[in-house]
Coordinates of C-alpha atoms and ligand atoms in Angstrom, one line a residue:
X1 CA -18.0 -3.4 16.3
X2 CA -21.1 -5.2 14.9
X3 CA -20.7 -6.0 11.3
X4 CA -22.4 -7.6 8.4
X5 CA -20.6 -10.2 6.3
X6 CA -18.0 -8.7 3.9
X7 CA -18.3 -5.3 5.7
X8 CA -14.9 -4.3 4.4
X9 CA -15.9 -4.3 0.8
X10 CA -17.9 -1.1 1.1
X11 CA -15.2 0.6 3.1
X12 CA -12.1 2.5 2.1
X13 CA -9.0 2.6 4.2
X14 CA -6.3 5.1 5.0
X15 CA -2.8 3.8 5.6
X16 CA -0.8 5.3 8.4
X17 CA 3.0 4.9 8.6
X18 CA 3.1 6.3 12.1
X19 CA 6.7 7.5 12.3
X20 CA 6.0 10.2 9.7
X21 CA 2.3 11.0 10.3
X22 CA 2.1 13.4 13.3
X23 CA 4.3 14.0 16.3
X24 CA 2.1 14.5 19.3
X25 CA 4.7 14.8 22.1
X26 CA 7.3 17.0 20.5
X27 CA 10.3 14.7 20.0
X28 CA 10.3 14.8 16.2
X29 CA 8.9 11.3 15.7
X30 CA 5.3 10.6 14.7
X31 CA 3.3 8.7 17.4
X32 CA -0.1 7.6 18.6
X33 CA -0.6 10.9 20.4
X34 CA -0.4 12.6 17.0
X35 CA -2.6 10.0 15.5
X36 CA -5.2 10.5 18.2
X37 CA -5.3 14.2 17.4
X38 CA -5.6 13.6 13.7
X39 CA -8.4 11.0 13.7
X40 CA -11.0 13.6 12.9
X41 CA -9.0 14.6 9.9
X42 CA -8.8 11.0 8.8
X43 CA -12.5 10.7 9.2
X44 CA -13.1 13.9 7.3
X45 CA -11.6 12.3 4.2
X46 CA -14.5 9.9 4.0
X47 CA -12.6 6.7 4.7
X48 CA -14.0 4.1 6.9
X49 CA -10.8 2.4 8.2
X50 CA -7.2 2.7 9.0
X51 CA -4.3 0.3 8.3
X52 CA -1.5 0.9 10.7
X53 CA 2.0 -0.1 9.4
X54 CA 3.8 -1.8 12.4
X55 CA 3.5 0.0 15.7
X56 CA 5.4 -2.6 17.7
X57 CA 8.7 -2.4 19.4
X58 CA 11.4 -2.7 16.7
X59 CA 15.1 -1.8 16.3
X60 CA 13.9 -0.2 13.0
X61 CA 16.4 -2.0 10.8
X62 CA 13.4 -2.1 8.4
X63 CA 11.3 0.6 10.2
X64 CA 8.9 -1.6 12.1
X65 CA 8.9 -4.6 9.8
X66 CA 11.5 -6.1 12.1
X67 CA 9.5 -6.7 15.3
X68 CA 11.1 -7.5 18.7
X69 CA 7.8 -7.7 20.6
X70 CA 4.5 -8.6 19.0
X71 CA 2.3 -7.7 21.9
X72 CA 3.3 -4.2 22.7
X73 CA 3.7 -0.7 21.3
X74 CA 7.0 0.9 20.4
X75 CA 7.8 3.3 23.2
X76 CA 8.5 6.0 20.6
X77 CA 4.9 5.7 19.5
X78 CA 3.2 5.4 22.9
X79 CA 2.0 2.4 24.8
X80 CA -0.9 0.0 24.9
X81 CA -3.0 2.4 26.8
X82 CA -2.6 5.1 24.2
X83 CA -3.2 2.5 21.5
X84 CA -6.5 1.6 23.2
X85 CA -7.5 5.3 23.2
X86 CA -6.8 5.5 19.5
X87 CA -8.8 2.4 18.9
X88 CA -11.7 3.5 20.9
X89 CA -11.9 6.9 19.3
X90 CA -11.5 5.3 15.9
X91 CA -14.4 3.0 16.6
X92 CA -16.5 5.9 17.9
X93 CA -15.9 7.5 14.5
X94 CA -16.8 4.2 12.8
X95 CA -13.3 3.7 11.5
X96 CA -12.2 0.1 11.4
X97 CA -8.6 -0.6 12.6
X98 CA -6.3 -3.0 10.8
X99 CA -3.0 -4.0 12.2
X100 CA 0.1 -5.0 10.2
X101 CA 0.9 -8.7 10.9
X102 CA 4.6 -9.5 10.1
X103 CA 5.1 -13.2 10.7
X104 CA 7.5 -14.2 7.9
X105 CA 10.3 -12.9 10.1
X106 CA 11.0 -11.2 13.4
X107 CA 13.8 -8.9 14.4
X108 CA 17.1 -10.6 15.3
X109 CA 16.6 -8.8 18.7
X110 CA 13.3 -10.7 19.4
X111 CA 13.8 -12.8 22.5
X112 CA 12.9 -15.9 20.4
X113 CA 15.8 -15.3 18.2
X114 CA 18.1 -14.5 21.1
X115 CA 17.2 -17.8 22.6
X116 CA 17.3 -19.7 19.3
X117 CA 20.8 -18.7 18.5
X118 CA 22.1 -19.9 21.8
X119 CA 22.2 -23.5 20.6
X120 CA 20.4 -26.5 19.1
X121 CA 19.0 -27.7 22.4
X122 CA 16.8 -24.9 23.7
X123 CA 13.0 -24.6 23.4
X124 CA 13.3 -21.9 20.7
X125 CA 15.9 -23.7 18.7
X126 CA 13.5 -24.6 15.8
X127 CA 11.7 -21.3 15.8
X128 CA 14.0 -20.1 12.9
X129 CA 15.5 -21.7 9.8
X130 CA 19.0 -22.8 10.6
X131 CA 21.4 -24.7 8.3
X132 CA 25.0 -25.8 8.4
X133 CA 25.4 -24.9 4.7
X134 CA 23.5 -22.1 3.0
X135 CA 21.8 -22.5 -0.3
X136 CA 22.2 -19.8 -3.1
X137 CA 19.1 -17.7 -2.3
X138 CA 19.5 -13.9 -2.4
X139 CA 17.7 -11.7 0.1
X140 CA 15.3 -9.1 -1.1
X141 CA 16.8 -6.3 1.1
X142 CA 20.4 -7.2 1.8
X143 CA 22.7 -9.4 -0.2
X144 CA 22.8 -13.1 0.5
X145 CA 19.8 -14.7 2.2
X146 CA 21.9 -16.4 4.8
X147 CA 23.9 -15.1 7.7
X148 CA 26.4 -17.0 9.8
X149 CA 25.8 -16.8 13.5
X150 CA 28.9 -17.3 15.6
X151 CA 27.2 -18.4 18.8
X152 CA 25.2 -21.1 17.2
X153 CA 27.8 -22.0 14.6
X154 CA 25.1 -22.1 11.8
X155 CA 23.6 -20.0 9.2
X156 CA 20.0 -18.5 9.5
X157 CA 17.8 -17.6 6.6
X158 CA 16.7 -14.0 6.1
X159 CA 14.6 -13.3 3.0
X160 CA 14.8 -9.6 3.8
X161 CA 17.4 -7.8 5.9
X162 CA 20.0 -9.6 8.0
X163 CA 18.2 -8.3 11.1
X164 CA 15.0 -10.0 9.9
X165 CA 15.5 -13.8 10.4
X166 CA 12.8 -15.9 8.9
X167 CA 10.5 -17.8 11.3
X168 CA 10.2 -21.5 10.8
X169 CA 6.4 -21.8 10.2
X170 CA 6.7 -25.5 9.9
X171 CA 7.2 -25.6 13.6
X172 CA 3.7 -26.0 15.2
X173 CA 4.9 -23.9 18.2
X174 CA 5.6 -21.0 16.0
X175 CA 2.1 -21.2 14.5
X176 CA 0.7 -21.3 18.1
X177 CA 2.6 -18.1 18.7
X178 CA 1.0 -16.5 15.7
X179 CA -2.4 -17.4 16.8
X180 CA -1.7 -16.0 20.2
X181 CA -0.6 -12.7 18.6
X182 CA -3.8 -12.6 16.6
X183 CA -5.9 -13.2 19.7
X184 CA -4.1 -10.6 21.6
X185 CA -5.0 -7.8 19.2
X186 CA -8.4 -9.1 18.4
X187 CA -9.2 -9.2 22.1
X188 CA -8.2 -5.6 22.3
X189 CA -10.7 -4.9 19.6
X190 CA -8.9 -4.5 16.3
X191 CA -10.8 -5.3 13.2
X192 CA -8.3 -7.2 11.1
X193 CA -4.8 -7.6 9.7
X194 CA -2.8 -6.7 6.7
X195 CA -0.5 -9.7 6.4
X196 CA 3.0 -8.9 5.4
X197 CA 4.6 -11.0 2.6
X198 CA 2.2 -13.7 3.7
X199 CA 2.8 -15.8 0.6
X200 CA 6.4 -16.4 1.7
X201 CA 5.8 -18.1 5.0
X202 CA 6.0 -21.7 3.8
X203 CA 9.3 -22.8 2.2
X204 CA 9.8 -25.7 0.0
X205 CA 11.2 -28.8 1.7
X206 CA 14.9 -29.1 1.5
X207 CA 15.3 -25.4 0.5
X208 CA 16.5 -26.2 -3.1
X209 CA 18.8 -23.8 -4.8
X210 CA 17.4 -21.1 -7.1
X211 CA 18.7 -20.1 -10.5
X212 CA 22.1 -18.7 -9.9
X213 CA 22.1 -15.8 -12.4
X214 CA 18.9 -14.1 -11.2
X215 CA 19.5 -11.3 -8.6
X216 CA 17.4 -10.6 -5.5
X217 CA 14.5 -13.0 -6.2
X218 CA 16.2 -16.2 -7.3
X219 CA 14.8 -18.3 -4.5
X220 CA 11.3 -17.1 -4.9
X221 CA 9.9 -20.2 -6.7
X222 CA 10.9 -22.1 -3.6
X223 CA 9.4 -19.9 -1.0
X224 CA 6.4 -18.1 -2.7
X225 CA 3.1 -20.0 -2.4
X226 CA 4.9 -22.8 -0.6
X227 CA 3.5 -26.3 0.0
X228 CA 1.9 -25.7 3.4
X229 CA 0.8 -22.1 2.9
X230 CA -2.8 -22.9 2.5
X231 CA -3.0 -25.1 5.6
X232 CA -1.1 -22.6 7.8
X233 CA -3.4 -19.8 6.6
X234 CA -6.4 -22.0 7.4
X235 CA -5.3 -22.2 11.0
X236 CA -5.0 -18.5 11.3
X237 CA -8.3 -17.9 9.5
X238 CA -10.1 -20.0 12.1
X239 CA -9.0 -17.6 14.8
X240 CA -9.9 -14.6 12.8
X241 CA -13.3 -16.0 11.9
X242 CA -14.2 -16.1 15.6
X243 CA -14.0 -12.4 15.6
X244 CA -15.3 -11.8 12.0
X245 CA -11.9 -10.1 11.4
X246 CA -10.7 -8.9 8.1
X247 CA -7.6 -10.3 6.5
X248 CA -5.8 -8.8 3.6
X249 CA -2.6 -10.4 2.4
X250 CA 0.3 -8.8 0.7
X251 CA 1.3 -10.9 -2.3
X252 CA 4.5 -9.7 -3.9
X253 CA 4.6 -10.8 -7.6
X254 CA 1.4 -12.7 -6.9
X255 CA -0.8 -14.1 -9.7
X256 CA -4.5 -14.3 -10.4
X257 CA -4.6 -18.0 -9.7
X258 CA -3.0 -17.6 -6.3
X259 CA -5.2 -14.8 -5.3
X260 CA -8.3 -16.8 -6.4
X261 CA -7.0 -19.8 -4.4
X262 CA -6.6 -17.8 -1.2
X263 CA -9.5 -15.4 -1.4
X264 CA -12.5 -17.3 -2.9
X265 CA -14.7 -20.3 -2.2
X266 CA -15.7 -22.0 1.0
X267 CA -12.1 -22.6 2.1
X268 CA -10.9 -19.1 1.6
X269 CA -8.1 -18.1 3.9
X270 CA -7.9 -14.3 3.1
X271 CA -10.5 -11.7 2.2
X272 CA -8.4 -10.0 -0.4
X273 CA -4.8 -9.4 -1.5
X274 CA -2.6 -6.6 -2.6
X275 CA -1.3 -7.4 -6.1
X276 CA 1.6 -5.6 -7.8
X277 CA 1.1 -5.7 -11.6
X278 CA 0.0 -2.1 -11.8
X279 CA 3.1 -0.9 -9.9
X280 CA 5.3 -2.1 -12.7
X281 CA 4.2 0.3 -15.5
X282 CA 7.5 2.3 -15.2
X283 CA 9.9 -0.3 -14.0
X284 CA 11.0 -3.9 -13.9
X285 CA 10.4 -5.6 -10.5
X286 CA 11.8 -2.6 -8.6
X287 CA 11.7 1.1 -9.2
X288 CA 15.5 1.0 -9.3
X289 CA 15.3 -0.7 -12.8
X290 CA 13.4 2.1 -14.6
X291 CA 11.5 2.0 -17.8
X292 CA 9.6 4.8 -19.5
X293 CA 6.0 4.9 -18.1
X294 CA 3.5 3.1 -20.2
X295 CA -0.1 3.8 -19.8
X296 CA -1.0 0.8 -21.9
X297 CA 0.8 -1.4 -19.3
X298 CA -1.0 0.3 -16.5
X299 CA -4.4 -0.1 -18.1
X300 CA -3.7 -3.8 -18.9
X301 CA -2.8 -4.4 -15.3
X302 CA -5.9 -2.6 -14.0
X303 CA -8.3 -4.4 -16.4
X304 CA -6.7 -7.8 -16.0
X305 CA -7.4 -7.7 -12.2
X306 CA -10.8 -6.2 -12.6
X307 CA -11.9 -8.9 -14.9
X308 CA -10.1 -11.8 -13.2
X309 CA -11.7 -11.2 -9.8
X310 CA -15.1 -10.1 -11.0
X311 CA -17.9 -12.0 -9.4
X312 CA -15.4 -14.2 -7.7
X313 CA -13.1 -12.3 -5.4
X314 CA -12.5 -8.7 -4.6
X315 CA -9.7 -6.2 -5.5
X316 CA -7.6 -4.2 -3.1
X317 CA -7.1 -0.9 -4.9
X318 CA -4.0 1.2 -4.2
X319 CA -1.5 3.5 -5.9
X320 CA 0.9 4.2 -3.0
X321 CA 2.1 2.8 0.2
X322 CA 5.2 2.9 2.3
X323 CA 7.1 0.7 -0.2
X324 CA 6.5 2.8 -3.3
X325 CA 7.6 6.3 -4.3
X326 CA 4.9 8.9 -4.8
X327 CA 2.5 8.3 -7.7
X328 CA 2.5 11.9 -8.9
X329 CA 6.3 11.7 -9.4
X330 CA 6.1 8.3 -11.0
X331 CA 3.1 8.1 -13.4
X332 CA 2.1 11.8 -13.2
X333 CA 3.7 15.2 -13.5
X334 CA 5.3 17.6 -11.1
X335 CA 4.3 20.4 -13.4
X336 CA 0.7 19.4 -13.3
X337 CA 0.9 18.2 -9.8
X338 CA -2.6 19.2 -8.7
X339 CA -4.2 18.0 -11.9
X340 CA -2.4 14.7 -12.0
X341 CA -2.9 13.9 -8.3
X342 CA -6.7 14.4 -8.7
X343 CA -6.7 12.4 -11.9
X344 CA -5.0 9.5 -10.1
X345 CA -7.8 9.6 -7.5
X346 CA -10.5 9.1 -10.1
X347 CA -8.4 6.6 -12.0
X348 CA -8.5 4.0 -9.2
X349 CA -11.0 4.9 -6.6
X350 CA -13.9 4.1 -8.9
X351 CA -12.7 0.7 -9.9
X352 CA -14.4 -2.2 -8.3
X353 CA -12.7 -3.0 -5.0
X354 CA -11.7 -1.6 -1.6
X355 CA -9.5 1.5 -2.0
X356 CA -6.5 2.2 0.2
X357 CA -5.1 5.7 0.4
X358 CA -1.6 6.2 1.8
X359 CA -0.9 9.2 4.0
X360 CA 0.0 12.3 2.0
X361 CA -1.4 10.8 -1.2
X362 CA -4.6 12.7 -0.6
X363 CA -2.7 16.1 -0.8
X364 CA -0.5 15.0 -3.8
X365 CA 2.8 14.7 -2.0
X366 CA 5.8 14.1 -4.3
X367 CA 9.2 12.3 -4.1
X368 CA 12.0 13.8 -2.2
X369 CA 15.5 14.1 -3.7
X370 CA 18.4 13.9 -1.2
X371 CA 21.9 14.7 -2.4
X372 CA 23.8 12.1 -0.5
X373 CA 23.0 8.4 -0.4
X374 CA 23.9 8.4 3.3
X375 CA 21.0 10.7 3.9
X376 CA 18.6 7.9 3.0
X377 CA 17.2 6.0 5.9
X378 CA 15.8 3.0 4.0
X379 CA 18.3 0.2 3.8
X380 CA 17.1 -1.1 0.4
X381 CA 18.0 2.3 -1.1
X382 CA 21.5 2.1 0.2
X383 CA 21.9 -1.5 -0.8
X384 CA 20.7 -0.8 -4.3
X385 CA 23.1 2.1 -4.6
X386 CA 26.0 0.0 -3.4
X387 CA 25.3 -3.2 -5.3
X388 CA 23.5 -2.6 -8.6
X389 CA 24.4 -0.7 -11.8
X390 CA 28.0 -0.4 -10.6
X391 CA 29.1 0.5 -14.1
X392 CA 27.2 3.7 -13.9
X393 CA 28.6 6.8 -12.1
X394 CA 27.3 8.0 -8.8
X395 CA 25.2 10.7 -10.3
X396 CA 23.3 8.3 -12.5
X397 CA 22.8 5.9 -9.6
X398 CA 21.6 8.7 -7.4
X399 CA 19.0 9.6 -10.0
X400 CA 17.8 6.0 -9.8
X401 CA 17.5 6.4 -6.0
X402 CA 15.5 9.6 -6.5
X403 CA 13.0 7.6 -8.6
X404 CA 13.0 4.5 -6.5
X405 CA 13.6 5.1 -2.9
X406 CA 10.9 4.0 -0.4
X407 CA 11.9 7.0 1.6
X408 CA 10.0 9.2 -0.8
X409 CA 6.8 8.0 0.8
X410 CA 8.2 8.1 4.3
X411 CA 8.9 11.8 4.6
X412 CA 6.9 13.7 7.3
X413 CA 3.3 14.4 6.5
X414 CA 2.9 18.0 5.3
X415 CA 0.2 19.5 7.6
X416 CA 0.8 23.2 7.1
X417 CA 3.2 25.8 5.9
X418 CA 4.5 26.3 9.5
X419 CA 8.0 25.3 10.5
X420 CA 8.6 21.5 10.1
X421 CA 5.4 21.4 8.0
X422 CA 3.3 21.3 11.1
X423 CA 4.4 17.7 11.6
X424 CA 6.4 18.5 14.8
X425 CA 7.5 21.4 16.9
X426 CA 11.1 20.2 16.7
X427 CA 13.4 19.0 14.0
X428 CA 11.8 15.8 12.6
X429 CA 13.5 12.4 12.5
X430 CA 13.7 12.7 8.7
X431 CA 13.9 15.2 5.9
X432 CA 10.8 17.1 4.9
X433 CA 10.0 17.7 1.3
X434 CA 10.9 21.2 0.3
X435 CA 7.6 21.8 -1.3
X436 CA 5.7 21.7 2.0
X437 CA 4.9 25.4 2.0
X438 CA 2.9 24.9 -1.1
X439 CA 1.7 21.3 -0.7
X440 CA 0.1 20.9 2.7
X441 CA -3.2 20.0 4.3
X442 CA -3.9 23.5 5.7
X443 CA -3.6 25.2 2.4
X444 CA -5.8 22.6 0.7
X445 CA -8.5 22.5 3.4
X446 CA -10.2 25.7 2.2
X447 CA -9.4 25.4 -1.5
X448 CA -12.3 23.7 -3.2
X449 CA -10.1 22.8 -6.2
X450 CA -7.5 21.1 -4.0
X451 CA -6.3 17.5 -4.3
X452 CA -7.6 17.0 -0.7
X453 CA -11.1 18.1 -1.5
X454 CA -11.1 16.1 -4.7
X455 CA -10.3 13.0 -2.8
X456 CA -13.1 13.8 -0.4
X457 CA -15.5 14.2 -3.3
X458 CA -14.4 10.9 -4.9
X459 CA -14.8 9.0 -1.7
X460 CA -18.2 10.4 -1.0
X461 CA -19.3 9.7 -4.5
X462 CA -18.1 6.1 -4.3
X463 CA -19.7 5.5 -0.9
X464 CA -23.1 6.7 -1.9
X465 CA -23.3 5.0 -5.3
X466 CA -24.3 1.3 -5.6
X467 CA -23.1 1.4 -9.1
X468 CA -19.6 2.5 -8.1
X469 CA -19.5 -0.1 -5.2
X470 CA -20.9 -3.1 -7.0
X471 CA -21.3 -2.4 -10.7
X472 CA -19.6 -4.1 -13.6
X473 CA -16.3 -2.7 -14.9
X474 CA -15.6 -2.1 -18.5
X475 CA -12.7 -0.4 -20.2
X476 CA -13.0 1.5 -23.5
X477 CA -10.2 2.3 -25.9
X478 CA -7.6 0.0 -24.3
X479 CA -5.1 0.9 -27.1
X480 CA -5.2 4.7 -26.4
X481 CA -1.8 5.6 -25.1
X482 CA -2.8 8.8 -23.3
X483 CA -6.3 8.3 -22.0
X484 CA -7.8 5.7 -19.6
X485 CA -11.5 5.4 -20.1
X486 CA -13.6 3.1 -18.0
X487 CA -17.2 2.5 -17.1
X488 CA -19.1 1.1 -14.1
X489 CA -22.6 -0.1 -14.6
X490 CA -25.4 -1.5 -12.6
X491 CA -29.0 -1.8 -13.9
X492 CA -29.5 1.2 -16.1
X493 CA -27.1 3.4 -14.3
X494 CA -23.7 4.1 -15.8
X495 CA -20.6 6.0 -14.8
X496 CA -18.0 6.9 -17.3
X497 CA -14.6 7.9 -16.0
X498 CA -12.1 9.7 -18.3
X499 CA -8.5 10.1 -17.3
X500 CA -5.9 11.9 -19.3
X501 CA -2.3 10.9 -18.6
X502 CA -0.9 13.5 -21.0
X503 CA 0.7 16.9 -20.4
X504 CA -1.0 18.3 -23.5
X505 CA -4.6 18.4 -24.6
X506 CA -5.9 15.2 -26.1
X507 CA -9.1 14.3 -27.9
X508 CA -10.9 11.1 -27.5
X509 CA -14.1 9.6 -28.9
X510 CA -17.1 9.4 -26.6
X511 CA -18.0 5.7 -26.4
X512 CA -21.1 4.9 -28.4
X513 CA -23.5 4.2 -25.5
X514 CA -22.9 7.7 -24.2
X515 CA -23.6 9.6 -27.4
X516 CA -26.7 11.7 -27.9
X517 CA -27.9 11.3 -24.4
X518 CA -27.8 13.5 -21.4
X519 CA -24.7 13.0 -19.3
X520 CA -24.3 14.5 -15.8
X521 CA -20.9 15.7 -14.9
X522 CA -20.2 14.4 -11.3
X523 CA -16.6 15.3 -10.9
X524 CA -13.9 17.2 -12.8
X525 CA -10.4 18.5 -11.8
X526 CA -10.8 21.5 -14.1
X527 CA -13.3 24.3 -13.6
X528 CA -16.3 23.2 -15.5
X529 CA -19.0 23.9 -13.0
X530 CA -18.4 20.6 -11.2
X531 CA -17.1 22.4 -8.3
X532 CA -20.7 23.2 -7.4
X533 CA -21.2 21.7 -4.0
X534 CA -24.8 20.8 -4.9
X535 CA -23.5 18.6 -7.7
X536 CA -21.6 16.6 -5.2
X537 CA -24.5 16.2 -2.7
X538 CA -27.3 15.7 -5.1
X539 CA -26.1 13.6 -8.0
X540 CA -28.7 14.9 -10.4
X541 CA -28.7 18.5 -9.3
X542 CA -26.1 19.3 -11.9
X543 CA -27.7 20.0 -15.2
X544 CA -27.0 17.2 -17.7
X545 CA -25.9 17.9 -21.2
X546 CA -25.4 16.1 -24.5
X547 CA -21.8 16.0 -25.4
X548 CA -20.1 16.2 -28.8
X549 CA -18.9 12.8 -30.1
X550 CA -15.3 13.9 -29.6
X551 CA -14.2 15.3 -26.2
X552 CA -11.0 17.2 -25.6
X553 CA -9.3 16.7 -22.3
X554 CA -6.9 19.2 -20.9
X555 CA -3.5 18.1 -19.4
X556 CA -4.2 15.4 -16.8
X557 CA -7.9 16.2 -16.8
X558 CA -10.3 13.7 -15.4
X559 CA -14.1 13.7 -15.6
X560 CA -16.7 11.4 -14.2
X561 CA -20.1 11.3 -15.9
X562 CA -23.2 9.6 -14.8
X563 CA -26.2 8.7 -17.0
X564 CA -29.1 6.4 -17.3
X565 CA -29.3 4.2 -20.4
Ligands
LIG1 C1 6.7 -5.9 3.1 C2 6.6 -4.5 3.7 C3 8.0 -3.9 3.5 C4 9.0 -4.7 4.2 C5 9.0 -6.2 3.8 C6 9.6 -7.1 4.8 O1 6.9 -5.9 1.7 O2 5.6 -3.8 3.1 O3 8.0 -2.6 4.0 O4 10.3 -4.2 4.0 O5 7.6 -6.7 3.7 O6 8.9 -7.1 6.0
LIG2 CA1 6.7 11.8 19.1

């Protein structure tokens, strides 16, 4: 694809977690045949790109994030030929394709690891991080961060699951492998990479102990933003630059200063990063440690990043992905499912940055509740249940699982009210949310008030507005506990976005600059005339009106106004 510099800033992306997206060959598992058939649907949303969670061969200990072959496609999902077909069709539709790059670790079934564990004197011996004595780091997914290997007679480091041994990025051969992986996919024609836990790839020399009393992340100060991270990322950047490829890094618990370091200036090594602050408005570090939802916290996180990166970097905007439960069930309301799902769209898609939408988010899918912990597929859910909050009874801990499990975003996509939600013709690999008869793509296609069509309107509005793409961000009423109010402005054009996070009606003062002038309602999730198709297509076709100084918003109502000052 021919592209201008920074082409990805204007775009919005759709994330596909292929296993649960669409089953094209009738075995109950989502695949690239299904993706191929659904590309027109993806395009119809108004997005301009796809991020594929890992498609590579994997024993699926961590569902694709444990890779056993970086240059191939998991046989359950298709083959390279089918991938090429998907890629070509995506490009024909002007959808960029971003692959997941998971290089902090491999699967323990990767041939490199199988060789490495054979002994200290083989060519792959230093591909991983081996030690006679472990330090005290905890892993993020599965207990201690070290596992003893009988064959080699040493411990290997795994920051995630036992089946995900960490690569030794200090070994130049490993970095050459990474570059060769990049080239492989870039030569096929992919447009960029989402780089998994990329800030963890360089560990502090000597692997010092972490604080003993901190669970799960005690080693983080010694492996996050490590000493050689910048220089390793520079090497990878050089390869990507040859292809003008896009690189977005995942930065768990990342900070503004790190993001600015990696994504700005001449020596930038990434284009943007996923940060996490706004995912902590109802929990501490993980969803398993729940707190009451605080809109103030959420707004603080939003505005903090909007201001910090303004005119310097660029935000990656998201509310859901394969690691987080569904946003409606978290920050919204099941009772006002449609209203809150639409409100979430407006609350983040109009911020400054590149939006990412996770499969199912665009129809307002919600969390699943399974009765038995053994029915959960995600190993972190099972680990949390077994190891944390042991003083609580099973029922209480199950409730935590219902709120926190990554499986909630990994249930099969709800395409229709047909059997198996139209995801497959046979029993799917995982449980389907019981609400699929009501919440599905087919039902929403022809309903102009649906979440799906609201997303389409939002994305189209964003795409066609210079103000929404490039304008300045400003928040009003930061202390309001129920309503999020923000503005985007460019030249004399202003957009005002109002979002109610309340299950009852709430009144808010119209910000001064908007008083006594004509405002044009561009979008609303309640019937107010904004469903008029003309209003969507021609921004000024809708009749403007002067609003009262106080506006009452209905439960989870959102409105987007435009005006000229
Ligand atoms: C990232 C992925 C997550 C995975 C972890 C280890 O956070 O998004 O799904 O478990 O890295 O690869
Ligand atoms: Ca299949």
